[in-house]
Structures are given as structure tokens and as C-alpha cells.
Amino acid sequence: MSEIARIEVGGKVYEYPVVEGTEGEKGIDILKFRADSGYITLDEGFGNTGSCRSAITFIDGGKGILRYRGIPIEQLAEKSSFVETSFLVIYGHLPNKEELKKFSMSLTQEAPLHENIHQNFNGFSTNGHPMAILSSMINAMSTYHPDLLEVDGDEQFYSAAVRLISKVRTIAAAAYRTSKGLPLNYPKKGSNYAKNFLELMFSNPHEQHVPSEEAIKALNLFLLLHADHEQNCSTSTVRMVASSGANMFTACSAGVCALWGPLHGGANMAVLQMLEDIEKNGVSVNDYVNRVKDKKSGIKLMGFGHRVYKNFDPRAKILQTAAKNLLDKMHIQDKKLEIAQELADIALHDEYFIERNLYPNVDFYSGLILSALNIPLDMFTVMFAIGRMPGWIANWKEVHDNKKGKISRPRQIYTGPTENDFIARDNR
Ligand code: SDX
């Protein structure tokens, strides 16, 4: 007999079924609550509200657990690649050799952009933010694939997914090159996903960029760790857009826009800016932490805290080690890594952060890796978007495939003026 929840309100008792997920997560299904009672529930920020059932990613914030399709992120980080993990996130199983070969080849094949798209980049101002260019160009790209706007069947879904995952990398590099007034590069056959991106970013007509193995490995890990993360702000945005029946390209373009904010994907840029400020202004880490604790300062310790993790973000642990290893291998002495580690050491032993369950999140160390790869600050959140593309596509697919799904349309508590009449202009 499944558990029943009882809500007593307005002198009546209403009963609703409790649903339980495969990891024992429980939720009260209040689908009929407003129809029954006339009340709605209010949960600003949705911290207590499940928007959907999903089989893609599981997070246990208390234990610092993250699994893609049940596989722990630590195992994927050690044994998998971004391309293989993208297939896992989208299709729900690790690809066999043939599937992986076909998927990799499709990504290579789809890397180039339609030649006319190159002209679009000339329409952006040279100091335009790459996130604005990325979200625009994802939609612009879809105009060259009108046949993929209505995904009907596995083949069309596959074509749209590989185009998005592959071309988002080419668009991102082109956005960077455009912002620097540099000629656009063309993808090369034979390079894997991460290597191709670095070649697209840093090659020039007179010299082909040859990324180091450690750079390729570090970027591959960065992208893999960002592949999905349950119902975060940008993924929920993708699902919201998908629920109206909108196509995969435009839903992912909306995901880019939601990701941009400094409280979300924009935090990786804000962390580097914070570390650079501390380094440049010679502020002691202790002083900085004290400013953060002083509410009046309005300063947050960027890269710290999380809506779900009330323990270490497992991705932060992996990225901390990866950042140190990369800097050592590249013989880079980056004071910002020391500052980051000192910040973390102090915060993790300070009551203010402990009582609020504030730990380093994915953004705290990721920027140090991007910095070591010479990726400019304003491209950091673009890198997050490239990594998150498979997760957005997988979530779009869950909504698209759910034939019983409904359009997302939340309610509200109205707090505006009660009824009043129009006043003629001469009487205002
Ligand atoms: C990502 O959702 C996801 O999964 C996102 C993500 C993904 O992979 O998609 O994991 C990626 O977005 C990671 C988060 C990156 N953002 C940042 O690093 C920005 C800094 N962090 C905060 O803005 C904040 O922690 C959030 C936005 C991440 C979470 O905010 P919540 O859950 O709404 O928590 P809150 O703002 O209610 O904070 C609770 C308390 C408050 O203090 P009190 O009012 O209780 O006294 O903690 C404080 C906050 O002021 N607090 C911080 C803090 N984060 C929260 N104080 C100082 N520094 C911080 N970073």
C-alpha cells in the first residue's frame, strides 16, 4: 500500500499519493490539489518542488553523490570520455564499440558550419559577449536544418543531437575568434572532440595549433563533468521551452541564456574575477572571507554553495586535483590556485560557511583549468554550455518523448492592485 499524504486546509482534509523514485526520493503528487481545494502551493525558487520525473541524473546533495544514468561521476571521470559520456547521458547506456564509432564519426562529420553561417559572425560587434553570440547562433544554425525542427523518430533526433553537440563547439570557437578579429578556422578530420576545439580556437593561417595531451585530457574532463546535473536552472529552462513543443535548437539556446547568470554558469567567470581581485589588490584571504561574512558587503564567495549539495560537490573534488595536476604538468605557477585553496581551507573551517552548508561547487576550480588552457575569461561560461549540451538534449528528449506531457504553466499568488477603472488622460 503506497504512502498517502494528508493536507488539511480550509477545514477539509485532502489526500494525495506519495511517489517514490528508484533511489528512495519521495514526493507528494499534488496534481489535483488546486482542483480539489482551490489552493495552490507556493515555493519560490522551487527548492521543495519537483517539476518532473527524470531518469538521467541522480544527485544526493547530503552525501555529495552524482551519477549519470546510475554511473558514479568519479568512475566516468577516470574511465570515460566526454563523447562517450554524452552518448550515455542521451541514450541511457554506455555505447558499445560500433555505437561509439558511429557517434564519434557523426560528431566529426557534423563539425563544420554551413559556409553562409560564417557571414553571420561578421554581424556581431567585436566586443559582443560570446554567450550572446552562442545563443543567437544556435538558433541561427537551425535555419539551415529546417528538416530537424520537427523531430519525428530516432534518426531525426540523432541527426539533430549530433549537429548540436558538434557544432556548438565550432560556433564557440568562432565566437571567440570573431571577438578577437581573427579568421575563423575549419574543423580537422581525425581530431577528437576536445582536440578539435583547441585547434579551432588557437590555430592561425600560418601555424596549426598542436594542443598538448594534458590540455586535451583536462578539457575532456572539464566537459564530461559538466554534461548534466538534474533540474538546475538552465536545464529546467530547456524543459520548460520543450514543454511548449519547441524544437531542440531553440530550447538549448534558451538553456544558454539561463546559464549565463552569475548565480549559475556565470559563476566560473566570477570565481576567476574574485581570485584575480584578491591577487591584484593584495587583499588577504582572511580579510576577503570576513567581507563575505559581513552581509552588508553583499559579497558572496563565488564558487561556493549549492541549492542541492550540502556537502562537497563531487565535481569540485575532481576538478581540484585536475587543476593542480594540469598546472604542475604545464609548469604553471598560478598564484590563483594557492588563493583558491587557502579560501577553501578557511571557509571549510569557518562557522559561517559550515552552518550554511557552503562547500566548493563545480565552478570553484574549473576556471583555473580553463585559464591554464589560455581560454579567455568571457569564454568560461561558453565552455560550461558546450559541456552541458548533452544534458540539455537528453532532458529535451524526455519531454519530447512523453506523449502524456503537459505544457509547463506555473500558477502565482497575485499581489497587484485590485480592480480599478481607467482614468481619462486629462484627469491623471
Ligand atoms: C551551478 O543547480 C545546479 O545544479 C547548478 C550547477 C549545475 O551543474 O548546473 O551545479 C552549476 O550553478 C553551481 C552554483 C554556481 N553559483 C555560485 O557559485 C554563486 C555563489 N553561490 C550562491 O549564489 C548560492 O550558493 C547558490 C545560488 C548557488 C545557491 O543558492 P540558494 O540555494 O538559493 O541558497 P541561498 O542563497 O538561500 O543561501 C543560503 C544562505 C544565505 O545566508 P542566510 O540568509 O541564511 O544568512 O547561504 C548564504 C546566503 O547568503 N550563501 C552564501 C553563498 N551562497 C549562499 N554566502 C556567501 N557566499 C556564497 N557563495
Coordinates of N, CA and C in Angstrom, one line a residue, residues 162-293:
V162 N 23.5 15.2 -32.8 CA 24.9 15.3 -33.2 C 25.3 16.6 -33.8
R163 N 24.4 17.2 -34.5 CA 24.6 18.5 -35.1 C 24.9 19.6 -33.9
L164 N 24.0 19.5 -33.0 CA 24.1 20.5 -31.9 C 25.3 20.2 -31.1
I165 N 25.6 19.0 -30.7 CA 26.8 18.7 -29.8 C 28.1 19.1 -30.6
S166 N 28.1 18.8 -31.9 CA 29.3 19.0 -32.6 C 29.5 20.5 -33.0
K167 N 28.4 21.1 -33.5 CA 28.5 22.5 -34.0 C 28.6 23.5 -32.9
V168 N 28.1 23.2 -31.7 CA 28.2 24.2 -30.6 C 29.7 24.4 -30.3
R169 N 30.5 23.4 -30.5 CA 32.0 23.6 -30.3 C 32.5 24.5 -31.4
T170 N 32.1 24.3 -32.6 CA 32.7 25.1 -33.7 C 32.2 26.6 -33.6
I171 N 30.9 26.7 -33.2 CA 30.3 28.1 -33.0 C 31.1 28.8 -31.9
A172 N 31.3 28.1 -30.8 CA 32.0 28.7 -29.7 C 33.4 29.2 -30.0
A173 N 34.1 28.4 -30.8 CA 35.5 28.8 -31.2 C 35.4 30.0 -32.2
A174 N 34.4 29.9 -33.0 CA 34.2 31.0 -34.0 C 33.8 32.3 -33.3
A175 N 33.0 32.2 -32.2 CA 32.6 33.4 -31.4 C 33.8 34.0 -30.8
Y176 N 34.7 33.2 -30.3 CA 36.0 33.7 -29.7 C 36.8 34.4 -30.8
R177 N 37.0 33.7 -31.9 CA 37.9 34.2 -33.0 C 37.3 35.6 -33.5
T178 N 36.0 35.6 -33.6 CA 35.3 36.8 -34.1 C 35.6 38.0 -33.1
S179 N 35.5 37.6 -31.8 CA 35.6 38.7 -30.8 C 37.1 39.2 -30.8
K180 N 38.0 38.4 -31.3 CA 39.4 38.9 -31.4 C 39.8 39.4 -32.8
G181 N 38.8 39.4 -33.7 CA 39.1 39.9 -35.0 C 40.0 38.9 -35.8
L182 N 39.9 37.6 -35.4 CA 40.8 36.6 -36.0 C 40.0 35.8 -37.1
P183 N 40.7 35.3 -38.1 CA 40.0 34.5 -39.1 C 39.4 33.2 -38.5
L184 N 38.3 32.8 -39.0 CA 37.7 31.5 -38.5 C 38.4 30.3 -39.0
N185 N 38.6 29.3 -38.2 CA 39.2 28.1 -38.6 C 38.2 27.0 -39.0
Y186 N 38.7 26.0 -39.7 CA 37.8 24.9 -40.1 C 38.2 23.6 -39.3
P187 N 37.2 22.8 -38.9 CA 37.5 21.6 -38.1 C 38.3 20.7 -39.0
K188 N 39.2 19.9 -38.3 CA 40.0 18.9 -39.0 C 39.5 17.5 -38.7
K189 N 39.5 16.7 -39.7 CA 39.1 15.3 -39.5 C 40.2 14.7 -38.6
G190 N 39.9 13.6 -37.9 CA 41.0 12.9 -37.2 C 41.2 13.4 -35.8
S191 N 40.8 14.7 -35.5 CA 41.0 15.2 -34.1 C 39.8 14.8 -33.3
N192 N 40.0 14.4 -32.0 CA 38.9 14.1 -31.2 C 38.2 15.4 -30.7
Y193 N 37.1 15.3 -30.0 CA 36.3 16.4 -29.7 C 37.0 17.6 -29.1
A194 N 37.7 17.3 -28.0 CA 38.4 18.3 -27.2 C 39.6 18.9 -28.0
K195 N 40.3 18.0 -28.7 CA 41.5 18.5 -29.5 C 41.0 19.4 -30.6
N196 N 39.9 19.0 -31.3 CA 39.4 19.8 -32.4 C 39.0 21.2 -31.9
F197 N 38.4 21.2 -30.7 CA 38.0 22.6 -30.2 C 39.3 23.5 -30.0
L198 N 40.3 22.9 -29.4 CA 41.5 23.7 -29.1 C 42.2 24.1 -30.4
E199 N 42.1 23.3 -31.4 CA 42.7 23.6 -32.7 C 41.9 24.8 -33.3
L200 N 40.5 24.6 -33.2 CA 39.6 25.7 -33.8 C 39.9 27.0 -33.1
M201 N 40.2 26.9 -31.8 CA 40.3 28.2 -31.0 C 41.7 28.9 -31.3
F202 N 42.7 28.1 -31.4 CA 44.1 28.7 -31.4 C 44.9 28.6 -32.6
S203 N 44.4 27.9 -33.7 CA 45.2 27.8 -34.9 C 45.1 29.1 -35.7
N204 N 46.2 29.4 -36.4 CA 46.2 30.5 -37.3 C 46.6 30.1 -38.7
P205 N 46.3 31.0 -39.7 CA 46.6 30.6 -41.1 C 48.1 30.2 -41.3
H206 N 48.9 30.8 -40.5 CA 50.4 30.5 -40.7 C 50.9 29.4 -39.8
E207 N 50.0 29.0 -38.8 CA 50.5 27.9 -38.0 C 49.3 27.1 -37.3
Q208 N 49.4 25.8 -37.5 CA 48.4 24.9 -36.9 C 48.7 24.8 -35.4
H209 N 47.7 25.0 -34.6 CA 47.9 24.8 -33.1 C 47.9 23.3 -32.8
V210 N 48.9 22.9 -32.1 CA 49.0 21.5 -31.7 C 48.8 21.4 -30.2
P211 N 47.6 21.1 -29.7 CA 47.4 21.0 -28.3 C 48.1 19.9 -27.6
S212 N 48.6 20.2 -26.4 CA 49.3 19.1 -25.7 C 48.3 18.0 -25.2
E213 N 48.8 16.8 -24.9 CA 48.0 15.7 -24.5 C 47.3 16.1 -23.1
E214 N 48.1 16.8 -22.3 CA 47.5 17.1 -20.9 C 46.4 18.2 -21.1
A215 N 46.5 19.1 -22.1 CA 45.4 20.1 -22.3 C 44.2 19.4 -22.9
I216 N 44.4 18.4 -23.8 CA 43.2 17.7 -24.3 C 42.5 16.9 -23.2
K217 N 43.3 16.3 -22.4 CA 42.8 15.4 -21.3 C 42.0 16.3 -20.3
A218 N 42.6 17.5 -20.0 CA 41.9 18.4 -19.0 C 40.6 18.9 -19.5
L219 N 40.6 19.3 -20.8 CA 39.4 19.8 -21.4 C 38.3 18.8 -21.5
N220 N 38.7 17.6 -21.9 CA 37.8 16.4 -22.0 C 37.1 16.2 -20.6
L221 N 38.0 16.2 -19.6 CA 37.4 16.0 -18.2 C 36.5 17.2 -17.8
F222 N 36.9 18.4 -18.1 CA 36.0 19.5 -17.8 C 34.7 19.4 -18.4
L223 N 34.6 19.0 -19.7 CA 33.4 18.9 -20.5 C 32.5 17.7 -19.9
L224 N 33.2 16.6 -19.6 CA 32.5 15.4 -19.1 C 31.8 15.8 -17.8
L225 N 32.5 16.5 -16.9 CA 31.9 16.8 -15.6 C 30.8 17.8 -15.6
H226 N 30.6 18.5 -16.8 CA 29.5 19.4 -16.9 C 28.3 18.9 -17.7
A227 N 28.4 17.6 -18.1 CA 27.5 17.0 -19.1 C 26.0 17.1 -18.6
D228 N 25.7 16.9 -17.3 CA 24.3 17.1 -16.9 C 24.3 17.3 -15.4
H229 N 23.2 17.8 -14.9 CA 23.1 18.0 -13.5 C 21.7 18.1 -12.9
E230 N 20.8 17.2 -13.3 CA 19.5 17.2 -12.8 C 18.7 18.5 -13.2
Q231 N 17.8 19.0 -12.4 CA 17.0 20.0 -12.8 C 17.5 21.4 -12.4
N232 N 18.7 21.7 -12.7 CA 19.3 23.0 -12.5 C 18.6 24.1 -13.3
C233 N 18.9 25.3 -13.0 CA 18.1 26.5 -13.6 C 18.1 26.3 -15.2
S234 N 19.2 26.1 -15.8 CA 19.2 26.1 -17.3 C 18.6 24.9 -17.8
T235 N 18.7 23.7 -17.2 CA 18.1 22.5 -17.7 C 16.6 22.6 -17.5
S236 N 16.2 23.2 -16.4 CA 14.7 23.4 -16.2 C 14.2 24.3 -17.3
T237 N 15.0 25.3 -17.7 CA 14.6 26.2 -18.7 C 14.4 25.5 -20.0
V238 N 15.3 24.6 -20.3 CA 15.2 23.8 -21.6 C 13.9 22.9 -21.5
R239 N 13.6 22.4 -20.4 CA 12.4 21.5 -20.3 C 11.2 22.4 -20.4
M240 N 11.2 23.6 -19.8 CA 10.1 24.5 -19.9 C 9.8 24.8 -21.4
V241 N 10.9 25.2 -22.1 CA 10.7 25.5 -23.5 C 10.2 24.3 -24.3
A242 N 10.8 23.2 -24.0 CA 10.5 21.9 -24.7 C 9.0 21.6 -24.5
S243 N 8.5 21.9 -23.3 CA 7.1 21.6 -23.0 C 6.1 22.3 -23.9
S244 N 6.5 23.3 -24.6 CA 5.5 24.0 -25.5 C 5.6 23.4 -26.8
G245 N 6.5 22.4 -27.0 CA 6.6 21.7 -28.3 C 7.7 22.4 -29.1
A246 N 8.5 23.3 -28.6 CA 9.5 24.0 -29.3 C 10.7 23.0 -29.6
N247 N 11.4 23.4 -30.7 CA 12.4 22.4 -31.2 C 13.7 22.4 -30.3
M248 N 14.5 21.4 -30.5 CA 15.7 21.2 -29.7 C 16.7 22.3 -29.7
F249 N 16.8 22.9 -30.9 CA 17.8 24.0 -31.0 C 17.4 25.2 -30.2
T250 N 16.2 25.6 -30.3 CA 15.7 26.8 -29.6 C 15.6 26.6 -28.1
A251 N 15.3 25.3 -27.7 CA 15.3 25.0 -26.3 C 16.7 25.1 -25.7
C252 N 17.7 24.6 -26.4 CA 19.1 24.7 -25.9 C 19.6 26.1 -26.0
S253 N 19.1 26.9 -26.9 CA 19.5 28.3 -27.0 C 19.0 29.0 -25.7
A254 N 17.8 28.6 -25.3 CA 17.3 29.2 -24.1 C 18.1 28.8 -22.9
G255 N 18.6 27.5 -22.9 CA 19.4 27.0 -21.8 C 20.7 27.8 -21.7
V256 N 21.2 28.2 -22.9 CA 22.5 29.1 -22.8 C 22.2 30.4 -22.1
C257 N 21.0 30.9 -22.4 CA 20.6 32.2 -21.8 C 20.5 32.1 -20.3
A258 N 19.8 31.0 -19.8 CA 19.7 30.8 -18.4 C 21.0 30.6 -17.7
L259 N 21.9 29.9 -18.4 CA 23.2 29.5 -17.8 C 24.1 30.7 -17.6
W260 N 23.8 31.8 -18.3 CA 24.7 33.0 -18.3 C 24.8 33.6 -17.0
G261 N 23.7 33.6 -16.2 CA 23.7 34.3 -14.9 C 24.8 34.0 -13.9
P262 N 25.3 35.0 -13.2 CA 26.4 34.7 -12.2 C 26.1 33.8 -11.1
L263 N 24.8 33.6 -10.9 CA 24.5 32.6 -9.8 C 24.5 31.2 -10.3
H264 N 24.6 31.0 -11.6 CA 24.6 29.7 -12.3 C 25.9 29.5 -13.0
G265 N 25.8 29.3 -14.3 CA 27.0 29.0 -15.1 C 28.0 30.2 -15.1
G266 N 27.5 31.4 -14.9 CA 28.4 32.6 -15.0 C 29.3 32.6 -13.8
A267 N 29.1 31.7 -12.8 CA 29.9 31.7 -11.6 C 31.4 31.3 -11.9
N268 N 31.6 30.5 -12.9 CA 33.0 30.2 -13.1 C 33.8 31.4 -13.5
M269 N 33.2 32.3 -14.2 CA 33.9 33.6 -14.6 C 34.1 34.4 -13.3
A270 N 33.0 34.5 -12.5 CA 33.0 35.3 -11.3 C 34.1 34.8 -10.3
V271 N 34.3 33.5 -10.3 CA 35.3 32.9 -9.4 C 36.7 33.4 -9.8
L272 N 37.0 33.4 -11.1 CA 38.3 33.8 -11.5 C 38.5 35.3 -11.3
Q273 N 37.4 36.1 -11.5 CA 37.5 37.5 -11.2 C 37.8 37.8 -9.7
M274 N 37.1 36.9 -8.9 CA 37.3 37.1 -7.4 C 38.8 36.8 -7.1
L275 N 39.3 35.7 -7.6 CA 40.7 35.3 -7.3 C 41.7 36.3 -7.9
E276 N 41.4 36.9 -9.1 CA 42.3 37.9 -9.6 C 42.2 39.2 -8.8
D277 N 41.0 39.5 -8.3 CA 40.9 40.7 -7.5 C 41.7 40.6 -6.2
I278 N 41.6 39.4 -5.6 CA 42.4 39.2 -4.3 C 43.9 39.2 -4.6
E279 N 44.3 38.6 -5.7 CA 45.7 38.6 -6.1 C 46.2 40.0 -6.4
K280 N 45.4 40.7 -7.2 CA 45.9 42.1 -7.7 C 45.9 43.1 -6.6
N281 N 44.8 43.0 -5.8 CA 44.6 44.1 -4.7 C 45.4 43.7 -3.4
G282 N 46.0 42.6 -3.5 CA 46.8 42.2 -2.3 C 46.0 42.1 -1.0
V283 N 44.6 41.7 -1.3 CA 43.7 41.5 -0.1 C 44.1 40.2 0.6
S284 N 44.2 40.2 1.9 CA 44.5 38.9 2.5 C 43.2 38.0 2.4
V285 N 43.4 36.7 2.3 CA 42.3 35.8 2.1 C 41.3 35.9 3.3
N286 N 42.0 36.0 4.5 CA 41.1 36.2 5.7 C 40.2 37.4 5.6
D287 N 40.8 38.5 5.2 CA 40.0 39.8 5.1 C 38.9 39.6 4.1
Y288 N 39.2 38.9 3.0 CA 38.1 38.7 2.0 C 37.0 37.8 2.6
V289 N 37.4 36.8 3.3 CA 36.4 35.9 3.9 C 35.5 36.7 4.9
N290 N 36.2 37.6 5.6 CA 35.4 38.4 6.6 C 34.4 39.3 5.9
R291 N 34.9 39.8 4.7 CA 33.9 40.7 3.9 C 32.7 39.9 3.5
V292 N 33.0 38.6 3.1 CA 31.9 37.8 2.6 C 30.9 37.6 3.8
K293 N 31.4 37.4 5.0 CA 30.6 37.1 6.1 C 29.8 38.3 6.6

